[in-house]
Structures are given as C-alpha cells and as structure tokens.
PDB file of C-alpha atoms in Angstrom:
ATOM      1  CA  MET W   1      22.442  51.907 -18.085  1.00  0.00           C
ATOM      2  CA  ALA W   2      21.003  49.807 -20.920  1.00  0.00           C
ATOM      3  CA  PHE W   3      19.564  46.360 -20.206  1.00  0.00           C
ATOM      4  CA  ARG W   4      18.926  43.484 -22.592  1.00  0.00           C
ATOM      5  CA  VAL W   5      16.581  40.530 -22.773  1.00  0.00           C
ATOM      6  CA  PHE W   6      17.841  37.206 -21.454  1.00  0.00           C
ATOM      7  CA  SER W   7      17.752  33.748 -23.002  1.00  0.00           C
ATOM      8  CA  ARG W   8      16.449  30.738 -21.086  1.00  0.00           C
ATOM      9  CA  ASN W   9      19.998  29.354 -20.834  1.00  0.00           C
ATOM     10  CA  LYS W  10      21.252  32.588 -19.273  1.00  0.00           C
ATOM     11  CA  LEU W  11      18.308  32.655 -16.860  1.00  0.00           C
ATOM     12  CA  MET W  12      18.930  29.030 -15.849  1.00  0.00           C
ATOM     13  CA  GLU W  13      22.632  29.716 -15.380  1.00  0.00           C
ATOM     14  CA  ALA W  14      21.824  32.685 -13.132  1.00  0.00           C
ATOM     15  CA  SER W  15      19.277  30.571 -11.242  1.00  0.00           C
ATOM     16  CA  GLU W  16      21.745  27.800 -10.485  1.00  0.00           C
ATOM     17  CA  GLU W  17      24.310  30.348  -9.299  1.00  0.00           C
ATOM     18  CA  ALA W  18      21.726  31.949  -7.002  1.00  0.00           C
ATOM     19  CA  LEU W  19      20.683  28.565  -5.611  1.00  0.00           C
ATOM     20  CA  THR W  20      24.254  27.484  -4.906  1.00  0.00           C
ATOM     21  CA  SER W  21      25.063  30.819  -3.297  1.00  0.00           C
ATOM     22  CA  ALA W  22      22.001  30.585  -1.036  1.00  0.00           C
ATOM     23  CA  ALA W  23      22.943  27.082   0.099  1.00  0.00           C
ATOM     24  CA  VAL W  24      26.618  27.850   0.690  1.00  0.00           C
ATOM     25  CA  THR W  25      26.698  31.418   2.019  1.00  0.00           C
ATOM     26  CA  GLY W  26      23.057  31.938   3.046  1.00  0.00           C
ATOM     27  CA  THR W  27      20.689  34.747   2.156  1.00  0.00           C
ATOM     28  CA  ARG W  28      18.677  37.439   3.909  1.00  0.00           C
ATOM     29  CA  ILE W  29      15.540  35.315   3.373  1.00  0.00           C
ATOM     30  CA  GLU W  30      16.041  32.329   5.665  1.00  0.00           C
ATOM     31  CA  SER W  31      13.597  30.062   3.829  1.00  0.00           C
ATOM     32  CA  HIS W  32      15.655  30.421   0.638  1.00  0.00           C
ATOM     33  CA  ALA W  33      18.776  29.021   2.277  1.00  0.00           C
ATOM     34  CA  ILE W  34      16.816  26.189   3.896  1.00  0.00           C
ATOM     35  CA  ALA W  35      15.130  25.218   0.622  1.00  0.00           C
ATOM     36  CA  ALA W  36      18.337  25.446  -1.404  1.00  0.00           C
ATOM     37  CA  GLU W  37      20.141  23.157   1.038  1.00  0.00           C
ATOM     38  CA  ARG W  38      17.331  20.589   0.933  1.00  0.00           C
ATOM     39  CA  LEU W  39      17.180  20.687  -2.851  1.00  0.00           C
ATOM     40  CA  LEU W  40      20.905  20.304  -3.441  1.00  0.00           C
ATOM     41  CA  GLU W  41      21.074  17.392  -1.000  1.00  0.00           C
ATOM     42  CA  ASP W  42      18.697  15.261  -3.087  1.00  0.00           C
ATOM     43  CA  THR W  43      19.480  14.597  -6.749  1.00  0.00           C
ATOM     44  CA  ARG W  44      15.960  13.456  -7.611  1.00  0.00           C
ATOM     45  CA  SER W  45      14.391  16.515  -6.000  1.00  0.00           C
ATOM     46  CA  PHE W  46      16.833  18.788  -7.788  1.00  0.00           C
ATOM     47  CA  GLN W  47      16.059  17.230 -11.162  1.00  0.00           C
ATOM     48  CA  ALA W  48      12.316  17.651 -10.580  1.00  0.00           C
ATOM     49  CA  TRP W  49      12.833  21.280  -9.588  1.00  0.00           C
ATOM     50  CA  GLU W  50      15.159  21.959 -12.513  1.00  0.00           C
ATOM     51  CA  SER W  51      12.577  20.714 -15.013  1.00  0.00           C
ATOM     52  CA  GLN W  52       9.820  22.823 -13.454  1.00  0.00           C
ATOM     53  CA  HIS W  53      12.015  25.902 -13.089  1.00  0.00           C
ATOM     54  CA  ALA W  54      13.162  25.633 -16.712  1.00  0.00           C
ATOM     55  CA  ARG W  55       9.534  25.990 -17.830  1.00  0.00           C
ATOM     56  CA  LEU W  56       9.189  29.028 -15.607  1.00  0.00           C
ATOM     57  CA  MET W  57      12.341  30.576 -17.088  1.00  0.00           C
ATOM     58  CA  GLN W  58      11.098  29.814 -20.585  1.00  0.00           C
ATOM     59  CA  SER W  59       7.997  31.888 -19.870  1.00  0.00           C
ATOM     60  CA  VAL W  60      10.334  34.792 -19.076  1.00  0.00           C
ATOM     61  CA  ALA W  61      12.607  34.208 -22.060  1.00  0.00           C
ATOM     62  CA  ASP W  62       9.594  34.140 -24.382  1.00  0.00           C
ATOM     63  CA  ARG W  63       9.006  37.841 -23.713  1.00  0.00           C
ATOM     64  CA  SER W  64      10.796  39.905 -26.349  1.00  0.00           C
ATOM     65  CA  THR W  65      11.292  43.132 -24.353  1.00  0.00           C
ATOM     66  CA  VAL W  66      13.070  44.038 -21.135  1.00  0.00           C
ATOM     67  CA  SER W  67       9.861  45.315 -19.569  1.00  0.00           C
ATOM     68  CA  GLY W  68       8.015  42.150 -20.642  1.00  0.00           C
ATOM     69  CA  GLN W  69      10.614  39.961 -18.959  1.00  0.00           C
ATOM     70  CA  LEU W  70      10.556  42.160 -15.864  1.00  0.00           C
ATOM     71  CA  PHE W  71       6.790  41.906 -15.406  1.00  0.00           C
ATOM     72  CA  THR W  72       6.865  38.146 -15.985  1.00  0.00           C
ATOM     73  CA  LEU W  73       9.585  37.811 -13.354  1.00  0.00           C
ATOM     74  CA  ARG W  74       7.461  39.784 -10.892  1.00  0.00           C
ATOM     75  CA  GLU W  75       4.366  37.710 -11.661  1.00  0.00           C
ATOM     76  CA  GLN W  76       6.242  34.454 -11.168  1.00  0.00           C
ATOM     77  CA  ALA W  77       7.806  35.738  -7.933  1.00  0.00           C
ATOM     78  CA  LEU W  78       4.338  36.500  -6.554  1.00  0.00           C
ATOM     79  CA  HIS W  79       3.169  33.032  -7.558  1.00  0.00           C
ATOM     80  CA  GLN W  80       6.046  31.394  -5.680  1.00  0.00           C
ATOM     81  CA  ILE W  81       5.220  33.459  -2.584  1.00  0.00           C
ATOM     82  CA  HIS W  82       1.708  32.024  -2.714  1.00  0.00           C
ATOM     83  CA  ARG W  83       2.955  28.452  -3.182  1.00  0.00           C
ATOM     84  CA  LYS W  84       5.393  28.478  -0.277  1.00  0.00           C
ATOM     85  CA  ALA W  85       3.461  30.576   2.224  1.00  0.00           C
ATOM     86  CA  LEU W  86       1.267  27.883   3.775  1.00  0.00           C
ATOM     87  CA  PHE W  87       4.135  25.662   4.836  1.00  0.00           C
ATOM     88  CA  GLU W  88       6.078  28.657   6.160  1.00  0.00           C
ATOM     89  CA  VAL W  89       3.113  29.800   8.252  1.00  0.00           C
ATOM     90  CA  MET W  90       2.449  26.311   9.604  1.00  0.00           C
ATOM     91  CA  ARG W  91       6.148  25.781  10.331  1.00  0.00           C
ATOM     92  CA  ASP W  92       6.763  29.094  12.083  1.00  0.00           C
ATOM     93  CA  GLY W  93       3.464  29.665  13.894  1.00  0.00           C
ATOM     94  CA  ASP W  94       2.545  28.794  17.460  1.00  0.00           C
ATOM     95  CA  TRP W  95       0.487  25.765  16.407  1.00  0.00           C
ATOM     96  CA  SER W  96       0.205  22.576  18.411  1.00  0.00           C
ATOM     97  CA  GLN W  97       0.821  19.199  16.807  1.00  0.00           C
ATOM     98  CA  ALA W  98      -2.902  18.447  16.922  1.00  0.00           C
ATOM     99  CA  GLU W  99      -3.717  21.755  15.189  1.00  0.00           C
ATOM    100  CA  ARG W 100      -1.203  21.142  12.406  1.00  0.00           C
ATOM    101  CA  LEU W 101      -2.468  17.619  11.775  1.00  0.00           C
ATOM    102  CA  TYR W 102      -6.099  18.736  11.794  1.00  0.00           C
ATOM    103  CA  PHE W 103      -5.502  21.613   9.398  1.00  0.00           C
ATOM    104  CA  PHE W 104      -3.599  19.566   6.824  1.00  0.00           C
ATOM    105  CA  GLN W 105      -6.174  16.809   7.001  1.00  0.00           C
ATOM    106  CA  MET W 106      -8.930  19.332   6.294  1.00  0.00           C
ATOM    107  CA  LEU W 107      -6.868  20.942   3.545  1.00  0.00           C
ATOM    108  CA  TYR W 108      -6.533  17.726   1.553  1.00  0.00           C
ATOM    109  CA  ASP W 109      -9.298  15.330   2.578  1.00  0.00           C
ATOM    110  CA  ARG W 110     -10.846  14.247   5.833  1.00  0.00           C
ATOM    111  CA  ARG W 111      -9.756  10.701   5.054  1.00  0.00           C
ATOM    112  CA  ALA W 112      -6.229  11.713   3.999  1.00  0.00           C
ATOM    113  CA  ASP W 113      -3.117  10.841   5.970  1.00  0.00           C
ATOM    114  CA  PRO W 114      -2.172  14.199   7.547  1.00  0.00           C
ATOM    115  CA  TYR W 115       1.509  13.236   7.674  1.00  0.00           C
ATOM    116  CA  ALA W 116       1.507  12.576   3.924  1.00  0.00           C
ATOM    117  CA  ALA W 117      -0.214  15.929   3.425  1.00  0.00           C
ATOM    118  CA  ILE W 118       2.520  17.687   5.398  1.00  0.00           C
ATOM    119  CA  LEU W 119       5.195  15.992   3.276  1.00  0.00           C
ATOM    120  CA  ASN W 120       3.416  17.148   0.115  1.00  0.00           C
ATOM    121  CA  GLU W 121       3.362  20.719   1.379  1.00  0.00           C
ATOM    122  CA  HIS W 122       7.025  20.493   2.329  1.00  0.00           C
ATOM    123  CA  ARG W 123       7.948  19.391  -1.196  1.00  0.00           C
ATOM    124  CA  ALA W 124       5.921  22.271  -2.637  1.00  0.00           C
ATOM    125  CA  PHE W 125       7.653  24.669  -0.246  1.00  0.00           C
ATOM    126  CA  VAL W 126      11.158  23.494  -1.251  1.00  0.00           C
ATOM    127  CA  GLN W 127      10.337  23.832  -4.948  1.00  0.00           C
ATOM    128  CA  ALA W 128       8.665  27.238  -4.623  1.00  0.00           C
ATOM    129  CA  ALA W 129      11.179  28.755  -2.208  1.00  0.00           C
ATOM    130  CA  SER W 130      14.051  27.647  -4.441  1.00  0.00           C
ATOM    131  CA  SER W 131      12.474  29.236  -7.513  1.00  0.00           C
ATOM    132  CA  HIS W 132      11.623  32.369  -5.547  1.00  0.00           C
ATOM    133  CA  CYS W 133      15.261  32.619  -4.469  1.00  0.00           C
ATOM    134  CA  CYS W 134      16.332  32.564  -8.123  1.00  0.00           C
ATOM    135  CA  LEU W 135      13.710  35.077  -9.250  1.00  0.00           C
ATOM    136  CA  ILE W 136      14.681  37.531  -6.521  1.00  0.00           C
ATOM    137  CA  ALA W 137      18.350  37.265  -7.488  1.00  0.00           C
ATOM    138  CA  ILE W 138      17.643  37.789 -11.196  1.00  0.00           C
ATOM    139  CA  GLY W 139      15.298  40.730 -10.665  1.00  0.00           C
ATOM    140  CA  ASP W 140      17.635  42.341  -8.163  1.00  0.00           C
ATOM    141  CA  ARG W 141      21.018  41.818  -9.819  1.00  0.00           C
ATOM    142  CA  PHE W 142      20.155  41.898 -13.512  1.00  0.00           C
ATOM    143  CA  MET W 143      17.124  44.181 -13.660  1.00  0.00           C
ATOM    144  CA  HIS W 144      18.182  46.367 -10.722  1.00  0.00           C
ATOM    145  CA  ASP W 145      14.508  46.613  -9.806  1.00  0.00           C
ATOM    146  CA  ALA W 146      13.795  47.733  -6.237  1.00  0.00           C
ATOM    147  CA  VAL W 147      10.568  45.692  -6.250  1.00  0.00           C
ATOM    148  CA  PHE W 148      12.710  42.559  -5.868  1.00  0.00           C
ATOM    149  CA  ASP W 149      14.693  44.103  -3.044  1.00  0.00           C
ATOM    150  CA  SER W 150      12.085  44.866  -0.390  1.00  0.00           C
ATOM    151  CA  TRP W 151       8.648  45.308  -1.958  1.00  0.00           C
ATOM    152  CA  LEU W 152       8.132  41.586  -2.450  1.00  0.00           C
ATOM    153  CA  ALA W 153       9.307  40.960   1.110  1.00  0.00           C
ATOM    154  CA  ASP W 154       6.588  43.337   2.327  1.00  0.00           C
ATOM    155  CA  TYR W 155       4.056  41.507   0.187  1.00  0.00           C
ATOM    156  CA  ALA W 156       5.133  38.121   1.559  1.00  0.00           C
ATOM    157  CA  GLU W 157       4.776  39.359   5.125  1.00  0.00           C
ATOM    158  CA  ASP W 158       1.235  40.570   4.495  1.00  0.00           C
ATOM    159  CA  TYR W 159       0.336  37.409   2.606  1.00  0.00           C
ATOM    160  CA  HIS W 160       1.582  35.294   5.530  1.00  0.00           C
ATOM    161  CA  ARG W 161      -0.701  37.250   7.840  1.00  0.00           C
ATOM    162  CA  TYR W 162      -3.643  36.539   5.552  1.00  0.00           C
ATOM    163  CA  ILE W 163      -2.795  32.820   5.465  1.00  0.00           C
ATOM    164  CA  ARG W 164      -2.616  32.777   9.248  1.00  0.00           C
ATOM    165  CA  TYR W 165      -6.135  34.218   9.387  1.00  0.00           C
ATOM    166  CA  HIS W 166      -7.282  31.461   7.061  1.00  0.00           C
ATOM    167  CA  VAL W 167      -5.689  28.768   9.239  1.00  0.00           C
ATOM    168  CA  LEU W 168      -7.370  30.220  12.326  1.00  0.00           C
ATOM    169  CA  SER W 169     -10.761  30.088  10.629  1.00  0.00           C
ATOM    170  CA  VAL W 170     -10.305  26.394   9.783  1.00  0.00           C
ATOM    171  CA  LEU W 171      -9.199  25.589  13.319  1.00  0.00           C
ATOM    172  CA  GLU W 172     -12.192  27.473  14.724  1.00  0.00           C
ATOM    173  CA  GLN W 173     -14.528  25.328  12.632  1.00  0.00           C
ATOM    174  CA  GLY W 174     -12.906  22.265  14.208  1.00  0.00           C
ATOM    175  CA  GLY W 175     -13.318  23.680  17.704  1.00  0.00           C
ATOM    176  CA  LEU W 176      -9.553  23.909  18.255  1.00  0.00           C
ATOM    177  CA  ARG W 177      -9.225  27.720  18.406  1.00  0.00           C
ATOM    178  CA  SER W 178     -11.309  30.850  18.499  1.00  0.00           C
ATOM    179  CA  ASP W 179     -10.956  33.131  15.494  1.00  0.00           C
ATOM    180  CA  PRO W 180     -11.508  36.865  16.101  1.00  0.00           C
ATOM    181  CA  SER W 181     -10.006  37.781  12.722  1.00  0.00           C
ATOM    182  CA  GLY W 182     -13.041  37.645  10.418  1.00  0.00           C
ATOM    183  CA  GLU W 183     -13.148  41.355   9.565  1.00  0.00           C
ATOM    184  CA  LEU W 184      -9.358  41.588   9.539  1.00  0.00           C
ATOM    185  CA  ARG W 185      -9.184  38.738   7.040  1.00  0.00           C
ATOM    186  CA  PHE W 186     -11.643  40.472   4.731  1.00  0.00           C
ATOM    187  CA  ASN W 187      -9.716  43.756   4.878  1.00  0.00           C
ATOM    188  CA  GLU W 188      -6.393  41.989   4.328  1.00  0.00           C
ATOM    189  CA  LYS W 189      -7.729  40.249   1.237  1.00  0.00           C
ATOM    190  CA  ALA W 190      -8.705  43.561  -0.355  1.00  0.00           C
ATOM    191  CA  LYS W 191      -5.327  45.116   0.461  1.00  0.00           C
ATOM    192  CA  LEU W 192      -3.477  42.142  -0.975  1.00  0.00           C
ATOM    193  CA  GLN W 193      -5.385  42.362  -4.230  1.00  0.00           C
ATOM    194  CA  GLU W 194      -4.627  46.053  -4.543  1.00  0.00           C
ATOM    195  CA  ALA W 195      -0.919  45.643  -3.864  1.00  0.00           C
ATOM    196  CA  ARG W 196      -0.568  42.700  -6.233  1.00  0.00           C
ATOM    197  CA  GLN W 197      -2.067  44.743  -9.073  1.00  0.00           C
ATOM    198  CA  HIS W 198       0.251  47.617  -8.223  1.00  0.00           C
ATOM    199  CA  ILE W 199       3.334  45.374  -8.344  1.00  0.00           C
ATOM    200  CA  LEU W 200       2.293  43.953 -11.698  1.00  0.00           C
ATOM    201  CA  LYS W 201       1.673  47.330 -13.360  1.00  0.00           C
ATOM    202  CA  ILE W 202       4.259  49.874 -12.246  1.00  0.00           C
ATOM    203  CA  PRO W 203       7.392  50.390 -14.388  1.00  0.00           C
ATOM    204  CA  ARG W 204      10.761  49.350 -13.060  1.00  0.00           C
ATOM    205  CA  VAL W 205      11.680  51.075  -9.794  1.00  0.00           C
ATOM    206  CA  PRO W 206      15.425  51.714 -10.144  1.00  0.00           C
ATOM    207  CA  LYS W 207      17.770  50.840  -7.337  1.00  0.00           C
ATOM    208  CA  LEU W 208      20.536  53.297  -6.522  1.00  0.00           C
ATOM    209  CA  SER W 209      24.063  52.683  -7.752  1.00  0.00           C
ATOM    210  CA  ARG W 210      27.086  53.039  -5.485  1.00  0.00           C
ATOM    211  CA  SER W 211      27.378  56.636  -6.666  1.00  0.00           C
ATOM    212  CA  GLY W 212      23.872  57.324  -5.412  1.00  0.00           C
ATOM    213  CA  GLN W 213      22.459  57.648  -8.931  1.00  0.00           C
ATOM    214  CA  PRO W 214      19.501  55.513 -10.029  1.00  0.00           C
ATOM    215  CA  LEU W 215      20.268  52.567 -12.300  1.00  0.00           C
ATOM    216  CA  ARG W 216      18.074  53.334 -15.310  1.00  0.00           C
ATOM    217  CA  VAL W 217      17.245  51.785 -18.639  1.00  0.00           C
ATOM    218  CA  ALA W 218      18.746  54.150 -21.224  1.00  0.00           C
ATOM    219  CA  THR W 219      16.138  53.292 -23.851  1.00  0.00           C
ATOM    220  CA  GLY W 220      13.290  54.787 -21.833  1.00  0.00           C
ATOM    221  CA  ASP W 221      11.786  51.312 -21.464  1.00  0.00           C
ATOM    222  CA  THR W 222      10.946  52.140 -17.861  1.00  0.00           C
ATOM    223  CA  GLN W 223      10.847  55.189 -15.658  1.00  0.00           C
ATOM    224  CA  ARG W 224      11.577  55.896 -12.054  1.00  0.00           C
ATOM    225  CA  LEU W 225       8.553  56.218  -9.793  1.00  0.00           C
ATOM    226  CA  PRO W 226       8.367  56.977  -6.080  1.00  0.00           C
ATOM    227  CA  ARG W 227       7.907  53.868  -3.967  1.00  0.00           C
ATOM    228  CA  LEU W 228       4.525  53.385  -2.361  1.00  0.00           C
ATOM    229  CA  SER W 229       4.202  51.800   1.060  1.00  0.00           C
ATOM    230  CA  LEU W 230       3.058  48.232   0.584  1.00  0.00           C
ATOM    231  CA  SER W 231       2.316  47.990   4.273  1.00  0.00           C
ATOM    232  CA  ARG W 232      -0.535  50.390   3.557  1.00  0.00           C
ATOM    233  CA  THR W 233      -1.591  49.315   0.100  1.00  0.00           C
ATOM    234  CA  GLY W 234      -1.705  45.574   0.754  1.00  0.00           C
ATOM    235  CA  LYS W 235      -1.826  42.400  -1.405  1.00  0.00           C
ATOM    236  CA  ILE W 236      -3.724  39.274  -2.794  1.00  0.00           C
ATOM    237  CA  ALA W 237      -6.169  36.531  -1.894  1.00  0.00           C
ATOM    238  CA  LEU W 238      -5.646  32.931  -0.936  1.00  0.00           C
ATOM    239  CA  LYS W 239      -5.399  30.593  -3.939  1.00  0.00           C
TER     240      LYS W 239
END
C-alpha cells in the first residue's frame, strides 16, 4: 500500500473531520470528546485553536517525504500530551480543593489568582487535547501507524504518573501531603526519556488490515518492526 505526502489543506480538512466526529460520536480517549465539545461550543476559542493548529499542520506539510511527515506527526502528538497532561491529572486525581488551589498558585506565582491559573490551564488543555485528537486520527487513519493506536496511549499514561509525582512533591513542600515518590519519580523520568526517543526514531509500525496483512508502504519508505512494550521502556521529563 503506497502512501503520499499531505498538503496543509488536506491535513486541516482531516483535522476538522476528526474534531467534529469526536464531539458528535465520541472517541476512545474521553478527554478528546470533552475538549472537542468545548471548542465547538465557542466560536472565539475555535478560531484561536484553528490558527494555532494550522501552524502545527504546516510544520507537517513542510516535510517532503512520508516518513518525514510521520515523524513530525509523532513529535507533535507527544508535545500535545505534555501540554494537556497537567490539567488532566489535576482534574482526575484525588486532590482536595485546597490542594488544587495551592498547586496552581505555586505553578504560576505566589501572588497569582489560583482561579485564573486554573482557567489558563483549562484553555491550554482544550487546545492541546483537540490537536492531539486530530493528530491521532491522521496518524491512525492515513499513515496506518500502530504508534498512534496504542503506543501513545501507553506513553500518556506513564507521563500522567510522572506528573502526579511532581504534583505530590509540590504539595509536600507546602505541608499539604507527604511524598514517598522521590525515587519513583527519578526512575520514571529516565524511562520517559527512553520511550520518547524510541517513538521518535523507529520506522512506521504497520497496523494490520482486515485481511490480517500489515498495511505497508510499497516504496520501502518504512519497515515493519516488532512492537516494544512501552510500559517497560518508559517516557519523557516534565517540561
């Protein structure tokens, strides 16, 4: 199966289709559906996202080869995981109101309004989760790359765990929690770095077609490699 490079217009068209589909029918990643709904409800927010996402898609379209576009898509998908992770962790964790307010105040500035800080993080989450939704759809449906199917989900899970360790350390400094995760946090950071480099270097990992045969690039642009367990190889550091 031969693939081709995509123009920015085609990438934006695919992105808007993915966003609409996530908002209307949902997606296996809950945060994508939530973000898409929020974005499509607010014209101003959508326009801001569209402008930012267009620049992201241009960085993909600027690559002249299929493999170049694939690796740029992966890199951007990792970046969006990093951008949206903090809000997801703070939203889904067992944090008290006081802990959330303290953490966001420390994150921005001791004199900052913690409620304004939370709103800023929510806007960043909506933007990043929406773009991540589009990147996953493009990598999965157009590139047929298994990395976009489950590998990035494994990475996100491990990255969330690392962020949680970071939050615990901040709360411990404020006397709000004890943090027994010092060594775990260090080990997780090393694993994340290793896994991120692996994701950004390996050739396309073909998904299987309905016939059970791998979907391959006929030009030899990529090759099929056995999947490694990301739960054991890990991922990146907090940025």
